[in-house]
C-alpha atoms as one frame of an Amber mdcrd trajectory, in Angstrom:
protein
 106.461 103.854 103.644 105.020 101.064 105.768 102.594 101.765 108.616 101.472
  99.288 111.268  98.164  99.189 113.112  97.713  98.130 116.732  96.054  94.905
 115.575  99.129  93.954 113.510 101.550  94.769 116.340  99.628  92.699 118.893
  99.360  89.698 116.554 103.025  89.668 115.508 104.809  89.989 118.846 105.548
  86.269 119.029 108.312  84.925 116.835 108.646  81.397 115.552 111.618  79.527
 116.995 110.638  76.079 115.731 113.592  75.559 113.382 116.180  76.367 116.044
 114.449  74.058 118.551 114.490  71.253 115.982 118.229  71.780 115.370 118.920
  71.712 119.118 116.928  68.474 119.480 118.735  66.858 116.543 122.154  67.854
 117.915 121.236  66.549 121.390 119.941  63.224 120.045 123.005  62.856 117.821
 125.287  63.521 120.773 123.452  60.927 122.881 123.598  58.364 120.063 127.345
  58.838 119.558 127.916  58.637 123.318 126.084  55.300 123.456 128.029  54.022
 120.439 131.311  55.146 122.007 130.509  53.402 125.282 129.630  50.240 123.373
 132.814  50.343 121.223 135.429  51.879 123.519 138.345  51.242 121.186 136.700
  52.935 118.204 137.459  56.604 118.823 135.534  57.926 115.811 132.296  57.754
 117.828 133.903  59.823 120.567 135.058  62.380 117.999 131.622  62.496 116.365
 130.019  62.862 119.787 132.297  65.803 120.564 131.349  67.403 117.227 127.655
  66.909 118.039 128.254  68.469 121.484 129.908  71.484 119.858 126.943  71.887
 117.487 124.589  71.636 120.452 126.508  74.343 122.314 126.538  76.513 119.178
 122.780  76.196 118.689 122.089  76.821 122.365 124.314  79.924 122.318 122.476
  81.193 119.259 119.159  80.495 120.969 120.238  82.424 124.070 121.333  85.396
 121.945 117.983  85.399 120.123 116.199  85.110 123.480 117.936  88.240 124.758
 117.214  90.149 121.525 113.586  89.010 121.547 113.138  90.259 125.117 114.492
  93.690 124.166 112.243  93.931 121.100 109.268  92.562 123.041 109.655  95.181
 125.766 109.812  97.901 123.113 106.799  96.416 121.324 104.849  96.277 124.568
 105.445 100.017 125.004 103.958 100.922 121.631 100.465  99.533 122.273  99.724
 101.934 125.175 101.268 104.730 123.102  98.884 104.080 120.187  95.925 103.974
 122.580  97.070 107.235 124.162  97.341 108.982 120.795  93.881 107.722 119.833
  92.451 109.007 123.104  94.176 112.401 122.799  92.957 112.903 119.223  89.503
 111.472 119.992  89.660 108.891 117.204  89.264 105.094 117.226  92.425 103.078
 117.861  92.109 101.590 114.367  92.695 105.077 112.875  96.163 105.432 114.427
  99.086 103.908 112.531 102.805 103.999 113.271 105.876 103.609 111.066 107.661
 101.139 113.375 106.707  98.267 115.636 108.942  99.598 118.421 108.678 102.842
 120.360 111.532 105.150 119.352 112.291 108.775 118.645 111.485 109.917 115.125
 108.607 107.474 114.738 105.955 108.706 112.304 102.386 108.530 113.613  99.524
 108.782 111.143  96.009 109.630 112.261  94.223 108.199 109.250  90.779 109.735
 109.718  92.299 113.232 109.935  94.990 112.466 107.312  97.696 114.072 109.479
 101.209 112.767 110.142 103.200 113.464 113.290 106.787 112.840 114.341 107.307
 111.425 117.824 109.694 112.961 120.339 110.108 110.919 123.544 111.567 112.171
 126.802 114.546 110.323 128.295 112.564 107.778 130.311 109.854 107.125 127.653
 107.078 108.231 130.031 105.963 111.267 128.079 106.033 112.345 124.491 105.319
 115.188 122.182 104.071 115.052 118.640 104.903 117.639 116.046 103.292 117.692
 112.659 105.401 116.103 109.972 105.130 116.078 106.213 105.841 112.798 104.479
 107.557 113.000 101.094 106.118 109.790  99.670 102.373 109.634 100.325 102.110
 106.071  99.025 101.788 103.897 102.096 101.598 100.178 102.775  99.359  99.486
 105.770  99.944  96.262 107.711  96.758  95.224 109.513
């Protein structure tokens, strides 16, 4: 089972979108180049066709980017909720924040919370609006854990 610390969650909230941005730039430049070539050689329709293909690739990449943007915002909002939760658990159990580990990077029902210094595992139960929670002691079957710092 993998557990994540607050330090890991805060450092890994940003995702790399460099490759998709490069593909969008390449498709846009290709479309511009084929448009210029088409305007220069009006009777040669292959440049127009290639420009339309580049435009379709550009629209495809931009649609994919928008979809990832929406998904990233959902995950980011869930990830932003887990940091105060970890701090709250640490405060309630009177342990340092570094001793609290969670089994997911997003706040959700069924999440396993480990208080490392006390060697106790809890299962999270959230209310409907995620403003309050209860922890009940849980027993993990596999005690071998991978901690992501």
